[in-house]
Short mmCIF file of C-alpha atoms in Angstrom, two decimals:
data_model
loop_
_atom_site.label_atom_id
_atom_site.label_comp_id
_atom_site.label_asym_id
_atom_site.label_seq_id
_atom_site.Cartn_x
_atom_site.Cartn_y
_atom_site.Cartn_z
CA MET A 1 0.00 0.00 0.00
CA SER A 2 1.42 3.40 -1.00
CA ILE A 3 1.87 6.22 1.48
CA LYS A 4 -0.85 8.15 -0.36
CA THR A 5 -3.30 5.25 -0.04
CA LYS A 6 -2.48 4.86 3.66
CA LEU A 7 -3.14 8.56 4.28
CA ILE A 8 -6.50 8.37 2.50
CA SER A 9 -7.46 5.33 4.59
CA ILE A 10 -6.50 7.08 7.81
CA VAL A 11 -8.48 10.20 6.87
CA LEU A 12 -11.56 8.11 5.96
CA SER A 13 -11.29 6.22 9.22
CA ILE A 14 -11.13 9.46 11.20
CA ILE A 15 -14.14 10.85 9.31
CA MET A 16 -16.10 7.67 9.99
CA VAL A 17 -15.26 7.73 13.69
CA PHE A 18 -16.42 11.34 14.04
CA SER A 19 -19.56 10.65 11.99
CA LEU A 20 -20.51 7.69 14.14
CA SER A 21 -19.78 9.68 17.29
CA ALA A 22 -21.97 12.54 16.08
CA CYS A 23 -24.83 10.13 15.31
CA ALA A 24 -24.52 8.47 18.69
CA ASP A 25 -24.66 11.78 20.57
CA LYS A 26 -27.34 13.41 18.38
CA THR A 27 -29.75 15.23 20.66
CA ASP A 28 -31.46 17.66 18.27
CA TRP A 29 -34.75 15.78 18.64
CA VAL A 30 -36.60 14.20 21.56
CA TYR A 31 -39.82 12.64 20.20
CA ARG A 32 -40.66 11.66 16.65
CA GLN A 33 -43.63 10.13 14.88
CA ASP A 34 -43.83 9.96 11.08
CA ASP A 35 -43.28 13.52 9.82
CA THR A 36 -43.85 15.22 13.19
CA THR A 37 -40.75 15.86 15.31
CA ILE A 38 -40.41 17.39 18.74
CA SER A 39 -37.06 19.10 18.36
CA SER A 40 -34.81 19.74 21.31
CA GLY A 41 -35.84 23.43 21.24
CA LEU A 42 -39.54 22.57 21.25
CA TYR A 43 -39.06 20.02 24.03
CA LEU A 44 -37.17 22.61 26.06
CA THR A 45 -40.08 25.03 25.52
CA TYR A 46 -42.42 22.50 27.11
CA LEU A 47 -39.87 21.68 29.83
CA ILE A 48 -39.53 25.38 30.73
CA ASN A 49 -43.34 25.73 30.72
CA ALA A 50 -43.59 22.77 33.09
CA HIS A 51 -40.86 24.23 35.32
CA SER A 52 -42.75 27.55 35.52
CA ASP A 53 -45.99 25.71 36.31
CA ALA A 54 -44.28 23.69 39.05
CA THR A 55 -42.70 26.81 40.56
CA SER A 56 -46.09 28.54 40.61
CA GLN A 57 -47.83 25.58 42.25
CA VAL A 58 -45.15 25.14 44.92
CA SER A 59 -45.02 28.89 45.63
CA THR A 60 -48.83 29.07 45.96
CA LYS A 61 -48.85 26.16 48.37
CA LEU A 62 -46.10 27.74 50.48
CA GLN A 63 -47.92 31.08 50.54
CA GLU A 64 -50.97 29.32 51.96
CA GLU A 65 -48.68 28.03 54.70
CA GLU A 66 -47.19 31.55 55.09
CA LYS A 67 -43.83 30.35 53.80
CA GLU A 68 -41.79 31.12 50.69
CA LEU A 69 -39.05 29.73 48.47
CA GLU A 70 -35.65 30.97 49.63
CA LYS A 71 -34.08 30.13 46.26
CA ALA A 72 -35.40 28.79 42.94
CA SER A 73 -33.76 25.38 43.29
CA ASP A 74 -35.71 24.75 46.51
CA ILE A 75 -38.70 23.62 44.42
CA TYR A 76 -36.95 20.26 44.00
CA ASN A 77 -37.41 19.64 47.72
CA HIS A 78 -41.17 19.49 47.21
CA GLU A 79 -43.79 17.27 45.60
CA ILE A 80 -46.82 17.90 43.39
CA ASP A 81 -49.65 15.39 43.65
CA GLY A 82 -47.30 12.99 45.45
CA VAL A 83 -44.64 13.18 42.71
CA LYS A 84 -41.19 14.72 43.20
CA VAL A 85 -41.06 18.06 41.41
CA LYS A 86 -38.22 17.10 39.07
CA ASP A 87 -40.07 13.97 37.95
CA TRP A 88 -43.33 15.93 37.67
CA ILE A 89 -41.69 18.47 35.34
CA ILE A 90 -40.27 15.74 33.11
CA GLN A 91 -43.64 13.94 33.00
CA LYS A 92 -45.43 17.19 32.17
CA ALA A 93 -42.99 17.98 29.34
CA GLU A 94 -43.45 14.46 27.99
CA GLU A 95 -47.23 14.79 28.12
CA SER A 96 -47.11 18.18 26.35
CA SER A 97 -44.80 16.80 23.66
CA LYS A 98 -46.97 13.77 22.97
CA GLN A 99 -50.12 15.91 22.98
CA HIS A 100 -48.39 18.16 20.44
CA ILE A 101 -47.90 15.18 18.12
CA ALA A 102 -51.47 13.96 18.65
CA ILE A 103 -52.85 17.43 17.89
CA GLU A 104 -50.82 17.69 14.67
CA ASN A 105 -52.14 14.32 13.52
CA GLU A 106 -55.76 15.06 14.45
CA PHE A 107 -55.62 18.48 12.82
CA LYS A 108 -54.60 16.84 9.56
CA ARG A 109 -57.20 14.08 9.91
CA LEU A 110 -59.99 16.60 10.38
CA ASN A 111 -58.69 18.59 7.40
CA LEU A 112 -58.69 21.82 9.41
CA SER A 113 -56.78 24.98 8.59
CA ILE A 114 -55.63 28.13 10.37
CA SER A 115 -57.34 31.26 9.04
CA ASN A 116 -55.42 34.46 8.34
CA GLU A 117 -57.14 36.03 11.35
CA ASN A 118 -55.85 33.26 13.62
CA LYS A 119 -52.39 33.47 12.04
CA THR A 120 -52.37 37.13 13.05
CA ARG A 121 -53.39 36.12 16.56
CA ILE A 122 -50.41 33.73 16.72
CA THR A 123 -48.03 36.43 15.44
CA ASN A 124 -49.28 38.96 17.98
CA ALA A 125 -49.14 36.42 20.81
CA LEU A 126 -45.56 35.53 19.85
CA LYS A 127 -44.47 39.17 19.82
CA SER A 128 -46.06 39.83 23.19
CA PHE A 129 -44.72 36.65 24.78
CA TYR A 130 -41.24 36.96 23.34
CA SER A 131 -40.84 40.60 24.35
CA SER A 132 -41.44 39.58 27.97
CA TYR A 133 -39.98 36.07 28.24
CA GLY A 134 -37.82 35.60 25.13
CA PRO A 135 -34.44 36.09 26.83
CA TYR A 136 -35.36 33.60 29.59
CA TYR A 137 -36.38 30.92 27.10
CA GLU A 138 -33.36 31.54 24.87
CA ARG A 139 -31.03 31.34 27.84
CA ASN A 140 -32.42 27.89 28.53
CA GLY A 141 -32.18 26.63 24.96
CA ALA A 142 -35.63 27.39 23.48
CA ASN A 143 -35.53 29.72 20.48
CA GLU A 144 -38.24 31.92 18.98
CA LYS A 145 -39.19 29.36 16.34
CA SER A 146 -39.84 26.72 19.02
CA ILE A 147 -42.12 29.07 20.92
CA GLU A 148 -43.95 29.91 17.68
CA LEU A 149 -44.50 26.20 16.99
CA SER A 150 -45.93 25.69 20.48
CA LEU A 151 -48.31 28.65 20.02
CA GLU A 152 -49.37 27.38 16.60
CA ASN A 153 -50.04 23.95 18.12
CA SER A 154 -52.14 25.61 20.85
CA MET A 155 -54.20 27.29 18.14
CA LYS A 156 -54.70 23.93 16.42
CA ARG A 157 -55.79 22.48 19.77
CA GLU A 158 -58.35 25.27 20.12
CA LEU A 159 -59.71 24.62 16.62
CA ILE A 160 -59.96 20.86 17.21
CA PHE A 161 -61.79 21.53 20.48
CA ALA A 162 -64.28 23.75 18.63
CA LYS A 163 -64.70 21.07 15.97
CA TYR A 164 -65.55 18.55 18.68
CA TYR A 165 -67.77 20.61 21.00
CA GLY A 166 -68.66 23.97 19.40
CA ASN A 167 -72.17 24.91 18.29
CA GLU A 168 -71.43 23.59 14.83
CA GLY A 169 -69.16 20.82 16.04
CA ASP A 170 -69.57 17.06 16.07
CA HIS A 171 -70.68 16.91 19.73
CA PRO A 172 -72.21 20.29 20.68
CA VAL A 173 -73.10 20.96 24.31
CA PRO A 174 -76.90 21.08 24.87
CA GLU A 175 -78.19 24.59 25.61
CA ASP A 176 -79.70 23.64 28.98
CA GLU A 177 -76.41 22.13 30.15
CA MET A 178 -74.56 25.27 29.06
CA LYS A 179 -77.00 27.57 30.92
CA THR A 180 -76.87 25.52 34.11
CA TYR A 181 -73.09 25.50 34.10
CA LEU A 182 -72.89 29.25 33.53
CA GLN A 183 -75.36 30.02 36.34
CA ASN A 184 -73.52 27.77 38.79
CA ASN A 185 -69.97 28.86 37.96
CA PHE A 186 -70.04 32.42 36.56
CA ALA A 187 -71.64 35.58 37.89
CA GLU A 188 -72.00 38.93 36.16
CA VAL A 189 -71.97 41.64 38.81
CA LYS A 190 -71.47 45.32 39.45
CA TYR A 191 -70.17 46.39 42.81
CA ALA A 192 -68.88 49.32 44.80
CA LEU A 193 -65.92 48.33 46.96
CA LEU A 194 -65.26 50.01 50.31
CA PRO A 195 -61.79 49.19 51.70
CA LEU A 196 -61.46 48.53 55.43
CA LYS A 197 -57.75 49.32 55.32
CA ASP A 198 -56.01 52.55 54.34
CA ILE A 199 -53.58 52.92 51.44
CA SER A 200 -50.69 51.79 53.65
CA GLY A 201 -52.49 48.55 54.56
CA LYS A 202 -53.34 49.65 58.09
CA LYS A 203 -56.76 48.59 59.36
CA LEU A 204 -59.25 51.45 59.70
CA SER A 205 -60.32 52.60 63.14
CA ASP A 206 -63.63 51.38 64.58
CA GLU A 207 -65.18 54.77 63.83
CA GLU A 208 -64.01 54.64 60.21
CA ILE A 209 -65.37 51.12 59.79
CA VAL A 210 -68.76 52.22 61.14
CA ALA A 211 -68.69 55.12 58.67
CA ALA A 212 -67.91 52.71 55.81
CA GLU A 213 -70.78 50.44 56.88
CA LYS A 214 -73.14 53.44 56.95
CA ARG A 215 -72.02 54.44 53.47
CA ALA A 216 -72.77 50.91 52.24
CA ASP A 217 -76.26 51.12 53.78
CA ASP A 218 -76.80 54.52 52.15
CA TYR A 219 -75.82 53.06 48.76
CA ILE A 220 -78.38 50.27 49.21
CA GLN A 221 -81.11 52.78 50.03
CA GLU A 222 -80.23 54.93 47.01
CA LEU A 223 -80.27 51.92 44.68
CA ASN A 224 -83.57 50.67 46.10
CA LYS A 225 -85.06 54.11 45.44
CA GLY A 226 -84.12 53.75 41.78
CA LYS A 227 -80.68 55.35 41.52
CA ASN A 228 -78.76 54.16 38.46
CA ILE A 229 -75.94 51.82 39.56
CA ASP A 230 -73.57 53.27 36.95
CA ASP A 231 -74.17 56.80 38.25
CA LEU A 232 -73.52 55.59 41.78
CA LEU A 233 -70.29 53.87 40.74
CA GLU A 234 -69.04 57.07 39.06
CA GLU A 235 -69.66 58.98 42.29
CA HIS A 236 -68.06 56.17 44.29
CA LYS A 237 -64.89 56.32 42.19
CA ALA A 238 -64.65 60.04 42.86
CA TYR A 239 -65.17 59.39 46.57
CA LEU A 240 -62.41 56.74 46.68
CA LYS A 241 -60.05 59.09 44.89
CA GLU A 242 -60.77 61.80 47.46
CA VAL A 243 -60.20 59.37 50.34
CA SER A 244 -56.92 58.18 48.84
CA GLU A 245 -55.62 61.71 48.36
CA LYS A 246 -56.49 62.68 51.93
CA GLN A 247 -54.85 59.54 53.29
CA LYS A 248 -51.68 60.40 51.34
CA GLU A 249 -51.72 63.89 52.81
CA SER A 250 -52.22 62.44 56.27
CA ALA A 251 -49.33 60.01 55.78
CA GLU A 252 -47.10 62.89 54.75
CA GLY A 253 -48.06 64.73 57.93
CA SER A 254 -49.71 67.66 56.16
CA SER A 255 -53.15 66.93 57.58
CA SER A 256 -53.46 65.02 60.85
CA SER A 257 -57.25 64.71 60.74
CA SER A 258 -57.90 64.12 57.05
CA SER A 259 -58.06 60.32 57.21
CA SER A 260 -60.84 60.34 59.76
CA SER A 261 -62.83 63.09 58.06
CA SER A 262 -62.56 61.48 54.64
CA SER A 263 -64.01 58.21 55.87
CA SER A 264 -67.12 59.89 57.21
CA SER A 265 -67.52 62.45 54.45
CA SER A 266 -70.53 62.37 52.18
CA SER A 267 -70.43 61.16 48.59
CA SER A 268 -68.50 63.38 46.22
CA SER A 269 -70.61 65.65 44.13
CA SER A 270 -71.74 64.09 40.90
CA SER A 271 -70.67 67.26 39.12
CA SER A 272 -67.21 65.73 38.68
CA SER A 273 -68.65 62.79 36.74
CA SER A 274 -71.23 62.20 34.04
CA SER A 275 -74.74 61.15 35.06
CA SER A 276 -76.95 59.02 32.82
CA SER A 277 -78.92 62.08 31.70
CA GLU A 278 -75.75 63.61 30.23
CA LEU A 279 -74.81 60.57 28.13
CA ASN A 280 -76.17 59.31 24.84
CA GLU A 281 -77.30 55.69 24.49
CA GLU A 282 -73.98 54.47 23.09
CA GLU A 283 -72.04 56.13 25.93
CA LYS A 284 -74.43 54.66 28.50
CA LYS A 285 -73.96 51.17 27.07
CA LYS A 286 -70.18 51.52 26.99
CA ARG A 287 -70.05 52.75 30.58
CA SER A 288 -72.42 50.03 31.76
CA GLU A 289 -70.33 47.30 30.14
CA SER A 290 -67.11 48.69 31.64
CA ASN A 291 -68.63 48.41 35.14
CA ILE A 292 -69.45 44.70 34.80
CA SER A 293 -67.19 42.24 36.56
CA VAL A 294 -67.31 38.48 36.09
CA ILE A 295 -66.78 36.33 39.18
CA GLN A 296 -65.80 32.70 38.67
CA LYS A 297 -66.67 30.30 41.43
CA ASP A 298 -63.24 28.65 41.42
CA ASN A 299 -61.28 31.93 41.61
CA LYS A 300 -59.10 31.49 44.69
CA LYS A 301 -57.69 35.01 44.52
CA LEU A 302 -60.96 36.68 45.53
CA PRO A 303 -62.24 36.86 49.13
CA ILE A 304 -64.12 33.66 49.96
CA GLU A 305 -67.00 35.73 51.35
CA LEU A 306 -67.42 37.45 47.99
CA ILE A 307 -67.57 34.12 46.16
CA GLU A 308 -69.97 32.45 48.58
CA LYS A 309 -72.42 35.34 48.99
CA THR A 310 -72.46 36.13 45.28
CA PHE A 311 -73.48 32.61 44.31
CA GLU A 312 -75.95 32.37 47.19
CA GLN A 313 -77.73 35.41 45.75
CA THR A 314 -80.44 34.11 43.45
CA GLN A 315 -82.36 37.39 43.10
CA TYR A 316 -81.04 39.22 40.06
CA GLY A 317 -80.93 43.01 39.92
CA VAL A 318 -81.31 43.40 43.70
CA PRO A 319 -78.55 45.25 45.65
CA PHE A 320 -77.03 43.54 48.69
CA ILE A 321 -74.01 43.86 50.98
CA ILE A 322 -71.07 41.48 51.39
CA LYS A 323 -68.49 42.01 54.12
CA SER A 324 -65.07 40.39 54.27
CA GLU A 325 -62.09 41.05 56.51
CA ASP A 326 -60.69 43.75 54.23
CA TYR A 327 -63.65 45.04 52.21
CA ILE A 328 -67.34 45.82 52.09
CA PHE A 329 -69.00 45.17 48.73
CA VAL A 330 -72.28 46.72 47.64
CA GLU A 331 -73.19 44.38 44.83
CA ILE A 332 -75.85 43.62 42.23
CA ARG A 333 -75.84 40.25 40.47
CA TYR A 334 -77.28 39.89 36.97
CA ASP A 335 -78.71 36.94 35.07
CA ILE A 336 -75.82 35.61 32.98
CA VAL A 337 -78.12 33.55 30.77
CA LYS A 338 -80.71 36.28 30.15
CA ASP A 339 -80.13 36.36 26.40
CA LYS A 340 -78.18 34.64 23.62
CA GLU A 341 -75.68 37.51 23.32
CA THR A 342 -74.64 37.14 26.97
CA ILE A 343 -74.49 33.35 26.75
CA ASP A 344 -72.33 33.52 23.62
CA LYS A 345 -69.97 35.92 25.40
CA TYR A 346 -69.05 33.26 27.97
CA ALA A 347 -69.65 30.14 25.85
CA ASN A 348 -65.97 29.38 25.25
CA SER A 349 -65.13 29.57 28.96
CA ALA A 350 -68.09 27.36 29.78
CA LEU A 351 -67.13 24.85 27.09
CA ILE A 352 -63.65 24.54 28.56
CA GLY A 353 -65.09 23.90 32.00
CA LEU A 354 -67.59 21.38 30.68
CA ARG A 355 -65.47 19.46 28.18
CA GLU A 356 -61.78 20.11 28.90
CA ASP A 357 -61.34 16.87 30.85
CA ASP A 358 -63.06 14.87 28.10
CA PHE A 359 -60.85 16.53 25.51
CA ASP A 360 -57.66 15.77 27.43
CA LYS A 361 -58.72 12.13 27.70
CA ALA A 362 -59.43 12.05 23.96
CA LEU A 363 -55.95 13.43 23.21
CA GLU A 364 -54.36 10.97 25.63
CA SER A 365 -56.18 8.15 23.84
CA LEU A 366 -54.90 9.45 20.51
CA PHE A 367 -51.23 9.66 21.46
CA SER A 368 -51.32 6.37 23.36
CA LYS A 369 -52.11 4.65 20.05
CA LEU A 370 -49.20 6.28 18.22
CA ASP A 371 -45.82 4.66 17.73
CA ILE A 372 -43.68 7.53 19.02
CA ALA A 373 -39.89 7.22 18.91
CA ILE A 374 -38.13 8.51 22.02
CA ASN A 375 -34.58 9.86 22.18
CA GLN A 376 -33.67 9.06 25.78
CA LYS A 377 -30.25 10.70 25.42
CA SER A 378 -31.98 14.03 24.84
CA ILE A 379 -34.27 13.58 27.83
CA ASN A 380 -31.29 12.76 30.03
CA LYS A 381 -29.35 15.74 28.66
CA PHE A 382 -32.11 18.32 29.12
CA SER A 383 -32.62 18.12 32.87
CA PRO A 384 -34.96 20.52 34.71
CA ASN A 385 -32.04 21.24 37.04
CA ASN A 386 -30.34 23.12 34.20
CA ILE A 387 -33.15 25.68 33.91
CA LYS A 388 -31.96 28.96 35.33
#
């Protein structure tokens, strides 16, 4: 063998060794099924999402116990639903990845498409999300394209859900079931809120609390006499602004008696706000809609007294008082199923509550039947512990 031939053989051998090594260590994909691939970047997107979810759940639980995380890595000392947090995050990322594949397959099977309007929604969502969280995701290995693919898949999920359960879908929810669910889980209300603490968080004096209670009673009397709730709320906003300003002055030491006097002062003059008689019909409608709040029964961030008393109230359009530790509410509840327009406004939220579990089970059934290739090297490489 000539020297030249030997050199060529050596070079080819080296190339082969490096090629085989590169193939053995290839971690640019994690899950694969036919022409759908969960790339490492997309998997990391779902892993980071799961990590954020786990951090939120652990933090919420600790807050309920009046504790907090001293450092981010402390989440791994906890469990979620009896599963160690690290394992929970990995399982969640796996579930999201497999659901992604199932959604892509089902979207094709149903011959669905993403409209230009929904493509714009995806683009806008990506811009908004990336401007806030892009650097964090990039730092942990998930690029913009991966986030875009996850958002596009979420849109496809939404469209499949509508195809299954929407009004024109294959399995629409009966109207009576929809109405019952809305009435039991959502409440349209308008309320005036009277704080029982000042702007610094200090509890009001007994005299100030009595004055707040009297004001609430006065509001009830005015409403029962026929006063427009939107007019009252305009005056109430002006009153709260006045109270806040006087409390600031008091805190700065410029007025030692302002806090007490503001709590017992009468309602601000309506001259600073527009009454119903000064507004045209369109302005009235716009103002009325802006004053509506929607209370969901499972909202754990609201005072429990507000949730319980609101859903105990079965008389619509009648003012009543709710008192919690920190607030007094003067509230009116409205019939959320009074007309088709109102029902349609909350239909999507109701559908999710009614059929989300069924949909998740359907997706799980779909991906459990798929022959999905798994790159364990990638899973081992991309550990939740590396997320910073």
